[in-house]
XYZ file of C-alpha atoms in Angstrom:
200
model
C 9.022 4.572 13.417
C 5.291 4.865 14.155
C 5.043 7.598 11.536
C 6.512 5.267 8.921
C 4.054 2.522 9.891
C 1.149 4.959 9.507
C 2.508 6.103 6.166
C 2.907 2.528 4.904
C -0.582 1.544 6.031
C -2.006 4.639 4.346
C -0.090 3.852 1.151
C -1.367 0.278 1.071
C -4.952 1.409 1.613
C -4.863 4.135 -1.046
C -3.005 2.353 -3.854
C -5.785 0.667 -5.797
C -3.814 -2.429 -6.761
C -2.764 -3.119 -3.166
C -6.191 -2.516 -1.664
C -7.846 -4.558 -4.421
C -5.426 -7.465 -3.933
C -6.043 -7.560 -0.193
C -9.812 -7.461 -0.711
C -9.744 -10.189 -3.381
C -7.524 -12.496 -1.321
C -9.682 -11.899 1.733
C -12.739 -12.938 -0.292
C -10.943 -16.046 -1.543
C -9.856 -16.747 2.015
C -13.458 -16.758 3.170
C -14.437 -19.052 0.284
C -11.543 -21.413 1.041
C -12.404 -21.408 4.736
C -15.885 -22.703 3.883
C -14.284 -25.560 1.965
C -11.573 -26.468 4.491
C -9.744 -24.852 7.404
C -6.455 -26.286 6.098
C -7.058 -24.782 2.654
C -7.658 -21.417 4.309
C -4.419 -21.727 6.300
C -2.517 -22.484 3.075
C -4.035 -19.525 1.219
C -3.465 -17.216 4.188
C 0.239 -18.056 4.216
C 0.687 -17.607 0.478
C -1.230 -14.316 0.609
C 0.820 -12.999 3.529
C 4.024 -13.774 1.643
C 2.649 -11.897 -1.364
C 1.633 -8.901 0.737
C 5.115 -8.753 2.235
C 6.774 -8.934 -1.170
C 4.604 -6.365 -2.948
C 4.586 -3.943 -0.015
C 8.374 -3.657 -0.171
C 9.084 -4.035 -3.882
C 6.577 -1.337 -4.889
C 8.953 1.212 -3.360
C 11.762 0.074 -5.658
C 9.539 -0.442 -8.685
C 8.071 3.070 -8.479
C 11.340 4.621 -7.287
C 9.727 5.978 -4.115
C 12.461 4.258 -2.101
C 14.799 7.124 -3.011
C 12.408 9.724 -1.583
C 11.664 7.547 1.436
C 15.332 7.176 2.377
C 16.046 10.850 1.730
C 13.244 11.809 4.116
C 14.193 9.117 6.648
C 17.901 8.322 6.337
C 17.889 5.776 9.186
C 17.202 2.827 6.942
C 17.125 0.185 9.661
C 14.283 2.036 11.389
C 12.437 2.264 8.068
C 12.953 -1.465 7.528
C 11.637 -2.319 10.994
C 8.596 -0.122 10.372
C 7.939 -1.824 7.037
C 8.260 -5.261 8.632
C 5.873 -4.225 11.397
C 3.424 -2.966 8.775
C 3.572 -6.323 7.006
C 2.879 -8.128 10.273
C -0.136 -5.892 10.952
C -1.575 -6.345 7.444
C -0.992 -10.114 7.466
C -2.558 -10.499 10.886
C -5.580 -8.396 9.933
C -6.014 -10.301 6.685
C -5.877 -13.672 8.432
C -8.308 -12.562 11.134
C -10.882 -11.281 8.627
C -10.572 -14.067 6.056
C -10.667 -16.766 8.733
C -13.834 -15.649 10.485
C -15.730 -18.634 9.048
C -13.084 -21.009 10.436
C -13.419 -19.403 13.840
C -17.198 -19.614 13.994
C -17.271 -23.137 12.566
C -15.492 -24.345 15.679
C -11.928 -24.792 14.367
C -10.565 -22.418 16.982
C -7.201 -24.190 17.265
C -6.573 -23.966 13.514
C -7.599 -20.309 13.525
C -5.273 -19.391 16.400
C -2.331 -21.394 15.057
C -2.714 -19.763 11.650
C -2.905 -16.315 13.233
C 0.433 -17.128 14.840
C 2.292 -18.271 11.725
C 0.782 -16.047 9.008
C 2.496 -12.836 10.241
C 5.802 -14.728 10.254
C 5.226 -15.670 6.612
C 4.552 -12.019 5.810
C 7.757 -11.116 7.652
C 9.688 -13.654 5.576
C 8.273 -12.241 2.334
C 9.026 -8.632 3.252
C 12.568 -9.436 4.393
C 13.324 -11.418 1.232
C 11.869 -8.589 -0.857
C 14.273 -6.149 0.810
C 17.146 -8.323 -0.383
C 15.888 -9.088 -3.917
C 13.980 -5.815 -4.491
C 12.035 -7.196 -7.471
C 8.690 -8.922 -7.081
C 8.554 -11.166 -10.142
C 11.928 -12.940 -9.762
C 11.293 -13.403 -6.041
C 7.771 -14.805 -6.371
C 8.708 -17.067 -9.293
C 11.872 -18.200 -7.557
C 10.057 -18.963 -4.326
C 7.345 -20.879 -6.199
C 9.969 -22.943 -8.038
C 11.747 -23.588 -4.729
C 8.570 -24.774 -3.005
C 7.342 -26.932 -5.885
C 10.560 -28.560 -7.046
C 12.792 -28.520 -3.955
C 10.494 -28.720 -0.951
C 7.549 -30.622 -2.472
C 8.979 -32.856 -5.195
C 12.504 -33.509 -3.926
C 12.123 -33.425 -0.148
C 8.384 -34.298 -0.156
C 7.716 -31.566 2.442
C 9.558 -33.649 5.047
C 12.478 -31.303 5.761
C 12.401 -28.184 7.982
C 12.557 -25.809 5.022
C 10.577 -22.537 5.025
C 7.242 -23.492 3.469
C 7.258 -27.004 4.894
C 7.944 -25.556 8.339
C 5.081 -23.096 7.840
C 2.610 -25.880 7.042
C 3.810 -28.012 9.961
C 3.644 -25.037 12.331
C 0.117 -24.243 11.159
C -0.701 -27.863 11.923
C 0.393 -27.446 15.532
C 4.026 -28.596 15.440
C 5.844 -26.453 18.007
C 9.300 -27.431 16.781
C 8.354 -26.484 13.225
C 7.175 -23.097 14.510
C 10.632 -22.419 15.947
C 12.269 -23.580 12.721
C 10.014 -21.356 10.642
C 10.694 -18.411 12.938
C 14.406 -19.110 12.499
C 14.070 -18.868 8.711
C 12.207 -15.570 9.029
C 14.768 -14.106 11.445
C 17.615 -15.154 9.145
C 15.869 -13.314 6.296
C 15.423 -10.247 8.515
C 19.157 -10.231 9.320
C 19.968 -10.459 5.599
C 17.526 -7.617 4.956
C 19.245 -5.523 7.614
C 22.483 -5.706 5.641
C 20.834 -5.383 2.235
C 18.818 -2.274 3.069
C 22.062 -0.280 3.122
C 22.688 -0.974 -0.585
C 22.519 1.879 -3.068
C 18.957 2.265 -4.316
C 20.008 3.653 -7.681
C 21.749 0.454 -8.790
C 18.489 -1.566 -8.751
């Protein structure tokens, strides 16, 4: 599994689009952190979700998933390695982009965000394993957050993004709820990863 993690980290660092996206979002994270610690926490969560989605769906988009599963037929181990990679990247991104928040004295916000951002990345990667296509997933999640969570429920229900924001704000119960959403997505991904790659 460690070999897969190394391979995924190497892939993310050498693919120009992935490396560029991480660098750009890290720069925006630093800019947002100067404006507001809460704005940084919001951007960090959205970015982590995006990293999780693109890290997984690139394999299906470029058809490298076929080669990956031929070389490593134990798909659950590959999935766990990919999820671990997403957690590492999300955590590193949050730590680097939030350095201004840390040194400005908002230590609690920084630490809470470091706790929840990897979970958001985990949620994105797990959902991407189920959907396997980046655009429908990102658009669908955005529509869900805007129209269901924000407009209909007014961010007052323990739904994924609402729970993320509440957990980042220090709500321990919301953290458990958000973790529950992520674990449910991981379970779904565990079943979905066995699907035939060629049908997607």
